[in-house]
PDB file of C-alpha atoms in Angstrom:
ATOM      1  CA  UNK A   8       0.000   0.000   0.000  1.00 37.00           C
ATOM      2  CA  UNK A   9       1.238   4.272  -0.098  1.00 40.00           C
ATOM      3  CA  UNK A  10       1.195   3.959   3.330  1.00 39.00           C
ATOM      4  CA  UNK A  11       3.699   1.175   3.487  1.00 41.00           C
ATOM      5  CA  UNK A  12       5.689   2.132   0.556  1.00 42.00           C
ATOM      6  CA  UNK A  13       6.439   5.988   2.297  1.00 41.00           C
ATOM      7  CA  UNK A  14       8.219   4.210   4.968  1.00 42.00           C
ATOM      8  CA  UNK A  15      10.938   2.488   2.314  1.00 51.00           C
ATOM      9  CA  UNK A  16      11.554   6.232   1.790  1.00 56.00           C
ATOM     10  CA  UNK A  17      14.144   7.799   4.209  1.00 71.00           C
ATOM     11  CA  UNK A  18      13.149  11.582   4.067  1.00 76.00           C
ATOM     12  CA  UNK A  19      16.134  13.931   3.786  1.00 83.00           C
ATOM     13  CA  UNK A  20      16.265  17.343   5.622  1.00 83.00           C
ATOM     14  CA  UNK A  21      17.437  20.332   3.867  1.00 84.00           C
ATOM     15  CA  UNK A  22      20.383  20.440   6.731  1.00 87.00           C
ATOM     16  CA  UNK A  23      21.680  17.842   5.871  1.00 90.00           C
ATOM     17  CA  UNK A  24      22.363  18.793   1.948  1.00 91.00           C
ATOM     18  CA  UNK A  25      24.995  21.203   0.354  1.00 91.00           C
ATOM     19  CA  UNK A  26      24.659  23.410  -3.416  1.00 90.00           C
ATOM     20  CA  UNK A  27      25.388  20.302  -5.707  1.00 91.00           C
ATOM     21  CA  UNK A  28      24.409  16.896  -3.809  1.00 91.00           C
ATOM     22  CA  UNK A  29      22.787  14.280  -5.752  1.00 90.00           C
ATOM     23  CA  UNK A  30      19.361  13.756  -4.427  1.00 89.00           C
ATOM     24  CA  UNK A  31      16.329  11.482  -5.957  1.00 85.00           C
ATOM     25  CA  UNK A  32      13.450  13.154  -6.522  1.00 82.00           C
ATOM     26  CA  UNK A  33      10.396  11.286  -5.238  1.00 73.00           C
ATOM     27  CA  UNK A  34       8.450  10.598  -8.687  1.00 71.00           C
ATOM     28  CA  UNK A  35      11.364  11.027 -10.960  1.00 62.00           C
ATOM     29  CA  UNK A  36      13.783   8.995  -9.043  1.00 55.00           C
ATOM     30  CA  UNK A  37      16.712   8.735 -12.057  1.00 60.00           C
ATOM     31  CA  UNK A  38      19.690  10.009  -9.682  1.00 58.00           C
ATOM     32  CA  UNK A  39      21.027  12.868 -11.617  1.00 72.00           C
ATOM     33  CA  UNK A  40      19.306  15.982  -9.790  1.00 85.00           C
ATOM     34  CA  UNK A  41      21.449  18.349  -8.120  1.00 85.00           C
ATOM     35  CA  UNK A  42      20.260  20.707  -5.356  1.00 88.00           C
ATOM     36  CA  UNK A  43      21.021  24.341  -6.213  1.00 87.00           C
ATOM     37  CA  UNK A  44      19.174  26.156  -3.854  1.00 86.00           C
ATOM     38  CA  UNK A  45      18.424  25.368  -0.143  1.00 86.00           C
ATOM     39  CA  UNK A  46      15.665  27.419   1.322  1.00 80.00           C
ATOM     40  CA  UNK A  47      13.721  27.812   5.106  1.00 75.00           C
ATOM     41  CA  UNK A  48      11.322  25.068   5.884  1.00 72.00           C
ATOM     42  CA  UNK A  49      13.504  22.036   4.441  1.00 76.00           C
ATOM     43  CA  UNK A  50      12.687  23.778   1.221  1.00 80.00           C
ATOM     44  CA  UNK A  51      14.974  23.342  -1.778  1.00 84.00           C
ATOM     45  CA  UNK A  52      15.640  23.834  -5.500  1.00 85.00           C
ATOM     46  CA  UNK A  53      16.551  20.739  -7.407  1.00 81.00           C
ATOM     47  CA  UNK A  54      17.038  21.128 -11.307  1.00 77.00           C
ATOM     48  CA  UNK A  55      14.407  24.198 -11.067  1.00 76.00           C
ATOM     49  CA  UNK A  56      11.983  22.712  -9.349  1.00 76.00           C
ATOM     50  CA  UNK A  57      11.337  24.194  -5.698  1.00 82.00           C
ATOM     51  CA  UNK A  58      10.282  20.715  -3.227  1.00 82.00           C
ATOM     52  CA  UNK A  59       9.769  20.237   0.442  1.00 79.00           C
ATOM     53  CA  UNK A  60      10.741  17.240   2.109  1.00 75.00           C
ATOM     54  CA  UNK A  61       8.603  14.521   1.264  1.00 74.00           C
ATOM     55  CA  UNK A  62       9.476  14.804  -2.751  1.00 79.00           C
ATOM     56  CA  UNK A  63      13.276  14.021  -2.431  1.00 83.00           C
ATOM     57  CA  UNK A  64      15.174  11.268  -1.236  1.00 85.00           C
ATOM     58  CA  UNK A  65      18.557  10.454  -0.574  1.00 90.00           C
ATOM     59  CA  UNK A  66      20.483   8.346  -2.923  1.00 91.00           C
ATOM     60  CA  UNK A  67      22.384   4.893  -1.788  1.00 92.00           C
ATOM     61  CA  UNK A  68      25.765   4.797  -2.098  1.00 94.00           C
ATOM     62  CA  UNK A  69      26.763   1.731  -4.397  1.00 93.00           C
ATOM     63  CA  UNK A  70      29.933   1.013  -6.284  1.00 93.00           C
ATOM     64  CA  UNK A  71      28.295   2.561  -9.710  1.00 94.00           C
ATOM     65  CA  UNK A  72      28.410   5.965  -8.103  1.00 95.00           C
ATOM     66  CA  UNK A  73      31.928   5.279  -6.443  1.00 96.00           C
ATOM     67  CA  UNK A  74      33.050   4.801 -10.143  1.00 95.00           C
ATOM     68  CA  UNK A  75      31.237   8.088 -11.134  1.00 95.00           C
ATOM     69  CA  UNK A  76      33.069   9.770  -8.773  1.00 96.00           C
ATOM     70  CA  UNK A  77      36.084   9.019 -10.045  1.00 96.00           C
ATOM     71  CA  UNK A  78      37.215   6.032  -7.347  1.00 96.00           C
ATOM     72  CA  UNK A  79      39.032   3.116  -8.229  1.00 95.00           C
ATOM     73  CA  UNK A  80      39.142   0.140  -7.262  1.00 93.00           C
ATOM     74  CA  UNK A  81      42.552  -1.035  -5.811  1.00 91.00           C
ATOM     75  CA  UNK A  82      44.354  -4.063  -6.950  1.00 82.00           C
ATOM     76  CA  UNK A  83      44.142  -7.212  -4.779  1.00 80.00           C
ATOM     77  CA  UNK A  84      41.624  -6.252  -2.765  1.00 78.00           C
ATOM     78  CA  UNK A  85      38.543  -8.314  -4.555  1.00 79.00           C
ATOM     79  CA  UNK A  86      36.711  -4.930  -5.388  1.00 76.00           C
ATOM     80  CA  UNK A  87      36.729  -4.445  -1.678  1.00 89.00           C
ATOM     81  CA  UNK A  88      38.723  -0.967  -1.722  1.00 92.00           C
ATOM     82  CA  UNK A  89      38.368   2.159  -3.797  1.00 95.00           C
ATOM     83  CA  UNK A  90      40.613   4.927  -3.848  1.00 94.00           C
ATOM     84  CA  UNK A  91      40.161   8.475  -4.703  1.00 95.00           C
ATOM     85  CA  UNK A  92      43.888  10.607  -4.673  1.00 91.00           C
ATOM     86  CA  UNK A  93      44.513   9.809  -1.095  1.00 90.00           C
ATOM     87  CA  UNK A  94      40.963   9.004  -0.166  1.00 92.00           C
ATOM     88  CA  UNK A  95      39.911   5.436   0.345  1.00 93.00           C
ATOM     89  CA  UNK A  96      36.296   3.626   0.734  1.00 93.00           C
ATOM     90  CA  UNK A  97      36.279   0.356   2.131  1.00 92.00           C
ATOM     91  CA  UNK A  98      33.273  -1.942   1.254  1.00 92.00           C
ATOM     92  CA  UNK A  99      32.438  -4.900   3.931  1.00 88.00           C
ATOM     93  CA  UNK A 100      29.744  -6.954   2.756  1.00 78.00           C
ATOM     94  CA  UNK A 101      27.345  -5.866  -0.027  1.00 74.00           C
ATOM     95  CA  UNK A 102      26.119  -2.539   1.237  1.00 80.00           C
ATOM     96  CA  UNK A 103      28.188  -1.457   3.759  1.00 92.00           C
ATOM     97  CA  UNK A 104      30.450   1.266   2.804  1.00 95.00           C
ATOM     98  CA  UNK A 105      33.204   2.990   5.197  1.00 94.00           C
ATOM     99  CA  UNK A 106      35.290   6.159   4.395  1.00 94.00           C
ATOM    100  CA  UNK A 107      38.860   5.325   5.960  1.00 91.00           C
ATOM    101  CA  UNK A 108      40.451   8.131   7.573  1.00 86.00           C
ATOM    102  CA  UNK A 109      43.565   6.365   8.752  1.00 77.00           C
ATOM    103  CA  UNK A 110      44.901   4.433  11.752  1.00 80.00           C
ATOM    104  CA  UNK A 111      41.865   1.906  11.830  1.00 79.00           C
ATOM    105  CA  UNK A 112      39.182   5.527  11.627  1.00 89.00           C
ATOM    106  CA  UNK A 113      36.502   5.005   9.549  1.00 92.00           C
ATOM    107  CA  UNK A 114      32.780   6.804   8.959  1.00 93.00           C
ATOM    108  CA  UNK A 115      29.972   5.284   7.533  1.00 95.00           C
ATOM    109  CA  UNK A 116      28.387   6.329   4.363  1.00 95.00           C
ATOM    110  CA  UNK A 117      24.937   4.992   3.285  1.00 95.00           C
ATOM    111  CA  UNK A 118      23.992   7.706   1.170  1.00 95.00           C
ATOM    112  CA  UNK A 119      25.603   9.782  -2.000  1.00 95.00           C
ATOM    113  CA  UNK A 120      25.057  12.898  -0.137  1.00 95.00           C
ATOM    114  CA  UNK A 121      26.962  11.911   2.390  1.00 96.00           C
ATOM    115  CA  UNK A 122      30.037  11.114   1.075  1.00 96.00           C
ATOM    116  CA  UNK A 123      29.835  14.722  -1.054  1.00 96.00           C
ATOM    117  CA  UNK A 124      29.811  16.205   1.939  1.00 95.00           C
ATOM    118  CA  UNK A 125      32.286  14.401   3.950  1.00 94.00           C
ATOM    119  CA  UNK A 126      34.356  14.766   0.561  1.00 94.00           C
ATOM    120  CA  UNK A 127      34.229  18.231   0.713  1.00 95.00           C
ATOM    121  CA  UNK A 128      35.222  18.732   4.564  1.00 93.00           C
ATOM    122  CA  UNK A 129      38.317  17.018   4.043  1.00 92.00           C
ATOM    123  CA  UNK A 130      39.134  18.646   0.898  1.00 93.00           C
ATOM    124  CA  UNK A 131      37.148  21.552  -0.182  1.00 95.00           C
ATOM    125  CA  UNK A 132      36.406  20.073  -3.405  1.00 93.00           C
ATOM    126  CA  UNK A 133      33.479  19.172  -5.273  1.00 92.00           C
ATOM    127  CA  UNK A 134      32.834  15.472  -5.783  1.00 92.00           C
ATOM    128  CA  UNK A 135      30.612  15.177  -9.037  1.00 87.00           C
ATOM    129  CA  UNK A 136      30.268  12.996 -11.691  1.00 90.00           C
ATOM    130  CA  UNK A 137      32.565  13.103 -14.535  1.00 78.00           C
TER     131      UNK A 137
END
């Protein structure tokens, strides 16, 4: 049923997005929107559309859009490892991916936004698709 379905949807806030993330937009859901505003009210502006809340959706992170990104995967590692300049993603299991920070340190990602964002922290550079 709707009812069931909207809970497969994780809802994204607005705070939790930068200019540029890749979000899914709710009926559209092809992977390739970009916020470029953010607005009051978990309001923002994806490919000129203005939506609240409930019509986007984060993205899950999968090796397809580590590849977009740019990663690679590292030799010997049985497409376990990706690396991006000095930046590595470690991927235990099927969907569970881990930025590695050094000295055992490692973060989480679940979602595309995510690892934009954490991307940029660390290096004040864009991560988009090439």
């Amino acid at each position: 049923t709707k009812i069931a379905n909207a809970k497969l949807i994780r809802m994204i806030r607005a705070n939790e997005l930068r200019i540029g993330n890749y979000v899914n937009i709710t009926y559209l859901l092809t992977g390739k929107n970009r916020v470029s505003t953010i607005g009051c009210q978990d309001i923002v502006k994806i490919n000129d559309h203005m939506l609240q809340t409930f019509n986007y959706s984060p993205i899950a992170i999968t090796k397809e859009w580590l590849l977009k990104f740019g990663f690679i995967p590292m030799h010997g590692t049985n497409g376990n490892h990706y690396r991006l300049g000095l930046h590595f993603i470690m991927i235990d299991g099927l969907n569970d991916f881990y930025f590695m920070l050094g000295r055992g340190m490692t973060i989480e990602i679940k979602y595309v936004h995510q690892l934009q964002n954490l991307y940029f922290a660390l290096t004040q550079t864009e991560l988009t698709i090439l």
